[in-house]
Amino acid sequence: MSRKSKATSKRLHLTRHAQAEHNVASDYTIADAPLTSLGKKQSRELNELTKDTFQKTAELLVSSPLRRPMETMLIGYPSLKERLDKEGKPVILLDTLQEVGPYACDTPTYPISKLKSSNDGIFSELDFSTLSEDYASKQGIYAPENGSERAKRVRHWLRDREESEIVVVAHGDILRYLADNQQSSRPWDNAEVKVFTFVSEDDENASLVEVDIHAEPRDATDEPTSREMRN
């Protein structure tokens, strides 16, 4: 096993999912909303932007277990996924990366068998064994009021990993909690990647700082999260 990298030298490529149906319709009742046609195009553009850069160097690929980030990941980072699969490092589905809101659009499909078979089975080969029994409950750590604590747990998990370069695919609001330790108004377009590292090796919050030029598809859109739809 390789030696754990310094936290302050890590690179986290935090990616918001591409455009999904609830974004366009401003309808937070759409269950576990899938990508739109434009969202799939944005994901293909993301691949073109990154296939010769960090897809060649990243050491871990992590995704929220909702359909829109998983599909963004499969279309947007195919060569990275293929390389890591061959290295015995499959995609990690992290249920604590799910979106913050309590709405149907922000709740993962349940049960796992239904999630695996959705979207014509494109997720069937992913490893869902990492999900907890209550991953779709929106209770406990998954409750909206615990968004800040949940993001803190994710930051600690990322900081404790041995990998020095990690790609994360998730949602607008949970990414803002990750980046800013709280809900913020930080701009974050669909399919946009922002690059962060850790402020220190051991601060209690495992705080992040943005460090590098981001990647954004030409057709990226600034669609609202469910929280922004409600406000």
PDB file of C-alpha atoms in Angstrom:
ATOM      1  CA  MET A   1       0.000   0.000   0.000  1.00  0.00           C
ATOM      2  CA  SER A   2       1.342   3.433  -0.869  1.00  0.00           C
ATOM      3  CA  ARG A   3       2.147   5.976   1.817  1.00  0.00           C
ATOM      4  CA  LYS A   4      -0.621   8.415   2.700  1.00  0.00           C
ATOM      5  CA  SER A   5      -0.154  11.755   0.945  1.00  0.00           C
ATOM      6  CA  LYS A   6       0.027  15.093   2.753  1.00  0.00           C
ATOM      7  CA  ALA A   7      -3.429  16.622   3.048  1.00  0.00           C
ATOM      8  CA  THR A   8      -2.230  20.056   1.975  1.00  0.00           C
ATOM      9  CA  SER A   9      -0.820  18.628  -1.256  1.00  0.00           C
ATOM     10  CA  LYS A  10      -3.963  16.702  -2.219  1.00  0.00           C
ATOM     11  CA  ARG A  11      -6.043  17.742  -5.222  1.00  0.00           C
ATOM     12  CA  LEU A  12      -9.796  17.253  -5.014  1.00  0.00           C
ATOM     13  CA  HIS A  13     -11.655  17.719  -8.291  1.00  0.00           C
ATOM     14  CA  LEU A  14     -15.151  18.506  -7.015  1.00  0.00           C
ATOM     15  CA  THR A  15     -17.676  18.101  -9.832  1.00  0.00           C
ATOM     16  CA  ARG A  16     -21.314  19.126  -9.841  1.00  0.00           C
ATOM     17  CA  HIS A  17     -23.577  16.774 -11.802  1.00  0.00           C
ATOM     18  CA  ALA A  18     -24.718  17.831 -15.278  1.00  0.00           C
ATOM     19  CA  GLN A  19     -28.170  19.272 -15.968  1.00  0.00           C
ATOM     20  CA  ALA A  20     -30.999  17.061 -14.704  1.00  0.00           C
ATOM     21  CA  GLU A  21     -34.746  17.070 -15.272  1.00  0.00           C
ATOM     22  CA  HIS A  22     -35.613  18.764 -11.970  1.00  0.00           C
ATOM     23  CA  ASN A  23     -33.234  21.634 -12.803  1.00  0.00           C
ATOM     24  CA  VAL A  24     -35.041  22.442 -16.033  1.00  0.00           C
ATOM     25  CA  ALA A  25     -38.568  21.972 -14.732  1.00  0.00           C
ATOM     26  CA  SER A  26     -37.830  23.649 -11.372  1.00  0.00           C
ATOM     27  CA  ASP A  27     -39.705  20.669  -9.983  1.00  0.00           C
ATOM     28  CA  TYR A  28     -38.266  19.135  -6.834  1.00  0.00           C
ATOM     29  CA  THR A  29     -40.910  16.383  -6.840  1.00  0.00           C
ATOM     30  CA  ILE A  30     -39.206  14.479  -9.691  1.00  0.00           C
ATOM     31  CA  ALA A  31     -37.866  11.362  -7.981  1.00  0.00           C
ATOM     32  CA  ASP A  32     -34.066  10.965  -8.147  1.00  0.00           C
ATOM     33  CA  ALA A  33     -34.074  13.116 -11.277  1.00  0.00           C
ATOM     34  CA  PRO A  34     -32.048  11.768 -14.242  1.00  0.00           C
ATOM     35  CA  LEU A  35     -29.970  13.815 -16.687  1.00  0.00           C
ATOM     36  CA  THR A  36     -31.576  15.684 -19.567  1.00  0.00           C
ATOM     37  CA  SER A  37     -30.301  15.404 -23.140  1.00  0.00           C
ATOM     38  CA  LEU A  38     -28.331  18.597 -22.536  1.00  0.00           C
ATOM     39  CA  GLY A  39     -26.973  17.111 -19.312  1.00  0.00           C
ATOM     40  CA  LYS A  40     -25.629  14.132 -21.242  1.00  0.00           C
ATOM     41  CA  LYS A  41     -24.053  16.538 -23.749  1.00  0.00           C
ATOM     42  CA  GLN A  42     -22.464  18.500 -20.904  1.00  0.00           C
ATOM     43  CA  SER A  43     -21.063  15.234 -19.539  1.00  0.00           C
ATOM     44  CA  ARG A  44     -19.537  14.366 -22.915  1.00  0.00           C
ATOM     45  CA  GLU A  45     -17.979  17.832 -23.052  1.00  0.00           C
ATOM     46  CA  LEU A  46     -16.618  17.269 -19.539  1.00  0.00           C
ATOM     47  CA  ASN A  47     -14.910  14.132 -20.816  1.00  0.00           C
ATOM     48  CA  GLU A  48     -13.352  16.043 -23.715  1.00  0.00           C
ATOM     49  CA  LEU A  49     -12.074  18.709 -21.305  1.00  0.00           C
ATOM     50  CA  THR A  50     -10.507  16.275 -18.847  1.00  0.00           C
ATOM     51  CA  LYS A  51      -9.555  13.090 -20.710  1.00  0.00           C
ATOM     52  CA  ASP A  52      -5.980  14.293 -21.246  1.00  0.00           C
ATOM     53  CA  THR A  53      -5.568  15.949 -17.852  1.00  0.00           C
ATOM     54  CA  PHE A  54      -6.673  14.628 -14.479  1.00  0.00           C
ATOM     55  CA  GLN A  55      -8.431  11.546 -15.897  1.00  0.00           C
ATOM     56  CA  LYS A  56      -4.887  10.336 -16.588  1.00  0.00           C
ATOM     57  CA  THR A  57      -3.591  11.068 -13.090  1.00  0.00           C
ATOM     58  CA  ALA A  58      -6.401  10.821 -10.504  1.00  0.00           C
ATOM     59  CA  GLU A  59      -6.191   7.886  -8.107  1.00  0.00           C
ATOM     60  CA  LEU A  60      -9.776   7.593  -6.895  1.00  0.00           C
ATOM     61  CA  LEU A  61     -13.270   8.265  -8.281  1.00  0.00           C
ATOM     62  CA  VAL A  62     -16.105   8.911  -5.820  1.00  0.00           C
ATOM     63  CA  SER A  63     -19.774   9.626  -6.501  1.00  0.00           C
ATOM     64  CA  SER A  64     -23.038  10.364  -4.768  1.00  0.00           C
ATOM     65  CA  PRO A  65     -25.426   7.396  -5.235  1.00  0.00           C
ATOM     66  CA  LEU A  66     -28.136   9.441  -6.925  1.00  0.00           C
ATOM     67  CA  ARG A  67     -28.719   8.855 -10.610  1.00  0.00           C
ATOM     68  CA  ARG A  68     -27.645  12.231 -11.981  1.00  0.00           C
ATOM     69  CA  PRO A  69     -24.118  12.251 -10.485  1.00  0.00           C
ATOM     70  CA  MET A  70     -23.593   8.581 -11.308  1.00  0.00           C
ATOM     71  CA  GLU A  71     -24.588   9.144 -14.938  1.00  0.00           C
ATOM     72  CA  THR A  72     -22.436  12.292 -15.105  1.00  0.00           C
ATOM     73  CA  MET A  73     -19.551  10.206 -13.786  1.00  0.00           C
ATOM     74  CA  LEU A  74     -20.033   7.369 -16.281  1.00  0.00           C
ATOM     75  CA  ILE A  75     -20.250   9.708 -19.288  1.00  0.00           C
ATOM     76  CA  GLY A  76     -17.884  12.405 -18.063  1.00  0.00           C
ATOM     77  CA  TYR A  77     -15.028  10.292 -16.678  1.00  0.00           C
ATOM     78  CA  PRO A  78     -15.021   7.032 -18.691  1.00  0.00           C
ATOM     79  CA  SER A  79     -11.272   6.634 -19.174  1.00  0.00           C
ATOM     80  CA  LEU A  80     -10.584   7.376 -15.510  1.00  0.00           C
ATOM     81  CA  LYS A  81     -13.137   4.794 -14.420  1.00  0.00           C
ATOM     82  CA  GLU A  82     -11.780   2.198 -16.857  1.00  0.00           C
ATOM     83  CA  ARG A  83      -8.190   2.724 -15.709  1.00  0.00           C
ATOM     84  CA  LEU A  84      -9.044   2.555 -12.019  1.00  0.00           C
ATOM     85  CA  ASP A  85     -11.215  -0.539 -12.543  1.00  0.00           C
ATOM     86  CA  LYS A  86      -8.213  -2.266 -14.108  1.00  0.00           C
ATOM     87  CA  GLU A  87      -6.122  -1.223 -11.111  1.00  0.00           C
ATOM     88  CA  GLY A  88      -8.636  -2.821  -8.750  1.00  0.00           C
ATOM     89  CA  LYS A  89      -9.989   0.514  -7.514  1.00  0.00           C
ATOM     90  CA  PRO A  90     -13.664   0.658  -8.533  1.00  0.00           C
ATOM     91  CA  VAL A  91     -15.837   3.725  -8.094  1.00  0.00           C
ATOM     92  CA  ILE A  92     -16.803   4.371  -4.472  1.00  0.00           C
ATOM     93  CA  LEU A  93     -20.441   5.320  -3.989  1.00  0.00           C
ATOM     94  CA  LEU A  94     -20.548   7.490  -0.870  1.00  0.00           C
ATOM     95  CA  ASP A  95     -24.057   7.907   0.524  1.00  0.00           C
ATOM     96  CA  THR A  96     -22.982  10.895   2.614  1.00  0.00           C
ATOM     97  CA  LEU A  97     -22.447  12.777  -0.673  1.00  0.00           C
ATOM     98  CA  GLN A  98     -26.171  12.728  -1.492  1.00  0.00           C
ATOM     99  CA  GLU A  99     -27.882  16.100  -1.907  1.00  0.00           C
ATOM    100  CA  VAL A 100     -28.931  17.988   1.210  1.00  0.00           C
ATOM    101  CA  GLY A 101     -32.627  18.628   0.581  1.00  0.00           C
ATOM    102  CA  PRO A 102     -35.505  16.417   1.806  1.00  0.00           C
ATOM    103  CA  TYR A 103     -37.256  16.371  -1.559  1.00  0.00           C
ATOM    104  CA  ALA A 104     -37.899  13.496  -3.945  1.00  0.00           C
ATOM    105  CA  CYS A 105     -35.334  14.847  -6.408  1.00  0.00           C
ATOM    106  CA  ASP A 106     -32.658  14.720  -3.678  1.00  0.00           C
ATOM    107  CA  THR A 107     -33.452  11.237  -2.343  1.00  0.00           C
ATOM    108  CA  PRO A 108     -31.632   8.191  -3.760  1.00  0.00           C
ATOM    109  CA  THR A 109     -33.732   5.512  -5.424  1.00  0.00           C
ATOM    110  CA  TYR A 110     -34.653   2.688  -3.044  1.00  0.00           C
ATOM    111  CA  PRO A 111     -34.150  -0.255  -2.798  1.00  0.00           C
ATOM    112  CA  ILE A 112     -30.691  -0.867  -4.237  1.00  0.00           C
ATOM    113  CA  SER A 113     -32.066  -3.422  -6.702  1.00  0.00           C
ATOM    114  CA  LYS A 114     -34.271  -0.730  -8.235  1.00  0.00           C
ATOM    115  CA  LEU A 115     -31.397   1.752  -8.311  1.00  0.00           C
ATOM    116  CA  LYS A 116     -29.091  -0.749 -10.028  1.00  0.00           C
ATOM    117  CA  SER A 117     -31.647  -1.530 -12.726  1.00  0.00           C
ATOM    118  CA  SER A 118     -32.680   2.075 -13.404  1.00  0.00           C
ATOM    119  CA  ASN A 119     -31.567   4.053 -16.465  1.00  0.00           C
ATOM    120  CA  ASP A 120     -31.669   0.900 -18.588  1.00  0.00           C
ATOM    121  CA  GLY A 121     -29.197  -0.827 -16.310  1.00  0.00           C
ATOM    122  CA  ILE A 122     -26.203   1.482 -16.851  1.00  0.00           C
ATOM    123  CA  PHE A 123     -25.408   1.372 -13.114  1.00  0.00           C
ATOM    124  CA  SER A 124     -25.621  -2.418 -12.774  1.00  0.00           C
ATOM    125  CA  GLU A 125     -21.866  -2.989 -12.598  1.00  0.00           C
ATOM    126  CA  LEU A 126     -21.236  -0.381  -9.893  1.00  0.00           C
ATOM    127  CA  ASP A 127     -20.552  -1.538  -6.340  1.00  0.00           C
ATOM    128  CA  PHE A 128     -23.478  -0.560  -4.081  1.00  0.00           C
ATOM    129  CA  SER A 129     -22.186  -2.473  -1.053  1.00  0.00           C
ATOM    130  CA  THR A 130     -20.856   0.773   0.430  1.00  0.00           C
ATOM    131  CA  LEU A 131     -24.372   2.163   1.007  1.00  0.00           C
ATOM    132  CA  SER A 132     -25.857   1.968   4.486  1.00  0.00           C
ATOM    133  CA  GLU A 133     -29.240   0.380   5.103  1.00  0.00           C
ATOM    134  CA  ASP A 134     -30.867   3.778   5.650  1.00  0.00           C
ATOM    135  CA  TYR A 135     -29.147   5.561   2.743  1.00  0.00           C
ATOM    136  CA  ALA A 136     -32.482   6.789   1.349  1.00  0.00           C
ATOM    137  CA  SER A 137     -34.169   7.644   4.652  1.00  0.00           C
ATOM    138  CA  LYS A 138     -33.314  11.364   4.873  1.00  0.00           C
ATOM    139  CA  GLN A 139     -33.067  10.752   8.611  1.00  0.00           C
ATOM    140  CA  GLY A 140     -30.144  10.839  11.020  1.00  0.00           C
ATOM    141  CA  ILE A 141     -26.957  11.992   9.297  1.00  0.00           C
ATOM    142  CA  TYR A 142     -28.886  12.226   6.008  1.00  0.00           C
ATOM    143  CA  ALA A 143     -31.429  14.708   7.398  1.00  0.00           C
ATOM    144  CA  PRO A 144     -31.209  18.197   5.841  1.00  0.00           C
ATOM    145  CA  GLU A 145     -30.435  19.829   9.191  1.00  0.00           C
ATOM    146  CA  ASN A 146     -27.291  17.684   9.401  1.00  0.00           C
ATOM    147  CA  GLY A 147     -25.865  18.831   6.061  1.00  0.00           C
ATOM    148  CA  SER A 148     -22.951  20.630   7.697  1.00  0.00           C
ATOM    149  CA  GLU A 149     -21.983  17.663   9.869  1.00  0.00           C
ATOM    150  CA  ARG A 150     -22.345  15.284   6.929  1.00  0.00           C
ATOM    151  CA  ALA A 151     -20.041  17.437   4.788  1.00  0.00           C
ATOM    152  CA  LYS A 152     -17.533  17.533   7.624  1.00  0.00           C
ATOM    153  CA  ARG A 153     -17.527  13.719   7.720  1.00  0.00           C
ATOM    154  CA  VAL A 154     -16.921  13.607   3.975  1.00  0.00           C
ATOM    155  CA  ARG A 155     -14.014  16.057   4.244  1.00  0.00           C
ATOM    156  CA  HIS A 156     -12.424  13.986   7.004  1.00  0.00           C
ATOM    157  CA  TRP A 157     -12.922  10.828   4.942  1.00  0.00           C
ATOM    158  CA  LEU A 158     -11.252  12.450   1.932  1.00  0.00           C
ATOM    159  CA  ARG A 159      -8.393  13.823   4.027  1.00  0.00           C
ATOM    160  CA  ASP A 160      -7.754  10.414   5.608  1.00  0.00           C
ATOM    161  CA  ARG A 161      -7.543   8.640   2.243  1.00  0.00           C
ATOM    162  CA  GLU A 162      -4.064   7.726   1.013  1.00  0.00           C
ATOM    163  CA  GLU A 163      -4.686   9.037  -2.518  1.00  0.00           C
ATOM    164  CA  SER A 164      -3.254  12.424  -3.487  1.00  0.00           C
ATOM    165  CA  GLU A 165      -5.696  13.160  -6.326  1.00  0.00           C
ATOM    166  CA  ILE A 166      -9.401  12.369  -6.020  1.00  0.00           C
ATOM    167  CA  VAL A 167     -12.364  13.094  -8.299  1.00  0.00           C
ATOM    168  CA  VAL A 168     -15.725  13.614  -6.588  1.00  0.00           C
ATOM    169  CA  VAL A 169     -19.093  13.884  -8.374  1.00  0.00           C
ATOM    170  CA  ALA A 170     -21.991  15.229  -6.331  1.00  0.00           C
ATOM    171  CA  HIS A 171     -24.566  18.032  -6.059  1.00  0.00           C
ATOM    172  CA  GLY A 172     -24.613  21.818  -5.829  1.00  0.00           C
ATOM    173  CA  ASP A 173     -25.653  22.212  -2.200  1.00  0.00           C
ATOM    174  CA  ILE A 174     -23.582  19.424  -0.635  1.00  0.00           C
ATOM    175  CA  LEU A 175     -20.564  20.656  -2.619  1.00  0.00           C
ATOM    176  CA  ARG A 176     -21.054  24.136  -1.156  1.00  0.00           C
ATOM    177  CA  TYR A 177     -21.152  22.618   2.320  1.00  0.00           C
ATOM    178  CA  LEU A 178     -17.925  20.761   1.510  1.00  0.00           C
ATOM    179  CA  ALA A 179     -16.192  23.842   0.149  1.00  0.00           C
ATOM    180  CA  ASP A 180     -17.358  26.420   2.685  1.00  0.00           C
ATOM    181  CA  ASN A 181     -18.196  24.448   5.861  1.00  0.00           C
ATOM    182  CA  GLN A 182     -21.755  25.794   5.578  1.00  0.00           C
ATOM    183  CA  GLN A 183     -24.507  26.489   3.079  1.00  0.00           C
ATOM    184  CA  SER A 184     -23.220  29.241   0.800  1.00  0.00           C
ATOM    185  CA  SER A 185     -24.034  31.041  -2.430  1.00  0.00           C
ATOM    186  CA  ARG A 186     -20.794  30.000  -4.140  1.00  0.00           C
ATOM    187  CA  PRO A 187     -21.501  29.796  -7.916  1.00  0.00           C
ATOM    188  CA  TRP A 188     -21.304  26.224  -9.205  1.00  0.00           C
ATOM    189  CA  ASP A 189     -22.647  25.417 -12.663  1.00  0.00           C
ATOM    190  CA  ASN A 190     -23.840  22.032 -13.851  1.00  0.00           C
ATOM    191  CA  ALA A 191     -20.872  19.853 -14.891  1.00  0.00           C
ATOM    192  CA  GLU A 192     -18.403  22.400 -13.507  1.00  0.00           C
ATOM    193  CA  VAL A 193     -15.261  21.180 -11.742  1.00  0.00           C
ATOM    194  CA  LYS A 194     -13.557  23.174  -8.986  1.00  0.00           C
ATOM    195  CA  VAL A 195     -10.208  22.093  -7.541  1.00  0.00           C
ATOM    196  CA  PHE A 196      -9.522  22.183  -3.798  1.00  0.00           C
ATOM    197  CA  THR A 197      -6.964  21.087  -1.251  1.00  0.00           C
ATOM    198  CA  PHE A 198      -6.954  21.011   2.545  1.00  0.00           C
ATOM    199  CA  VAL A 199      -6.036  24.044   4.637  1.00  0.00           C
ATOM    200  CA  SER A 200      -4.034  21.968   7.089  1.00  0.00           C
ATOM    201  CA  GLU A 201      -3.141  18.430   8.072  1.00  0.00           C
ATOM    202  CA  ASP A 202      -5.175  18.349  11.265  1.00  0.00           C
ATOM    203  CA  ASP A 203      -7.723  21.144  11.717  1.00  0.00           C
ATOM    204  CA  GLU A 204     -10.957  19.934  13.286  1.00  0.00           C
ATOM    205  CA  ASN A 205     -13.169  20.873  10.334  1.00  0.00           C
ATOM    206  CA  ALA A 206     -10.820  19.485   7.658  1.00  0.00           C
ATOM    207  CA  SER A 207     -11.416  22.779   5.846  1.00  0.00           C
ATOM    208  CA  LEU A 208     -10.814  23.202   2.122  1.00  0.00           C
ATOM    209  CA  VAL A 209      -9.399  25.995  -0.021  1.00  0.00           C
ATOM    210  CA  GLU A 210      -9.803  26.410  -3.781  1.00  0.00           C
ATOM    211  CA  VAL A 211      -6.422  26.167  -5.443  1.00  0.00           C
ATOM    212  CA  ASP A 212      -6.523  25.689  -9.179  1.00  0.00           C
ATOM    213  CA  ILE A 213      -8.127  26.545 -12.490  1.00  0.00           C
ATOM    214  CA  HIS A 214     -11.439  24.774 -12.863  1.00  0.00           C
ATOM    215  CA  ALA A 215     -12.919  22.973 -15.848  1.00  0.00           C
ATOM    216  CA  GLU A 216     -16.332  23.866 -17.236  1.00  0.00           C
ATOM    217  CA  PRO A 217     -18.023  22.515 -20.371  1.00  0.00           C
ATOM    218  CA  ARG A 218     -18.898  25.048 -23.062  1.00  0.00           C
ATOM    219  CA  ASP A 219     -22.610  24.266 -22.646  1.00  0.00           C
ATOM    220  CA  ALA A 220     -22.615  24.310 -18.833  1.00  0.00           C
ATOM    221  CA  THR A 221     -25.736  25.801 -17.275  1.00  0.00           C
ATOM    222  CA  ASP A 222     -26.406  27.572 -14.002  1.00  0.00           C
ATOM    223  CA  GLU A 223     -29.468  25.616 -12.891  1.00  0.00           C
ATOM    224  CA  PRO A 224     -30.977  25.933  -9.391  1.00  0.00           C
ATOM    225  CA  THR A 225     -30.708  23.303  -6.679  1.00  0.00           C
ATOM    226  CA  SER A 226     -33.880  22.251  -4.880  1.00  0.00           C
ATOM    227  CA  ARG A 227     -33.036  24.700  -2.059  1.00  0.00           C
ATOM    228  CA  GLU A 228     -32.795  27.539  -4.572  1.00  0.00           C
ATOM    229  CA  MET A 229     -36.089  26.499  -6.190  1.00  0.00           C
ATOM    230  CA  ARG A 230     -37.799  26.811  -2.814  1.00  0.00           C
ATOM    231  CA  ASN A 231     -36.365  30.255  -2.022  1.00  0.00           C
TER     232      ASN A 231
END
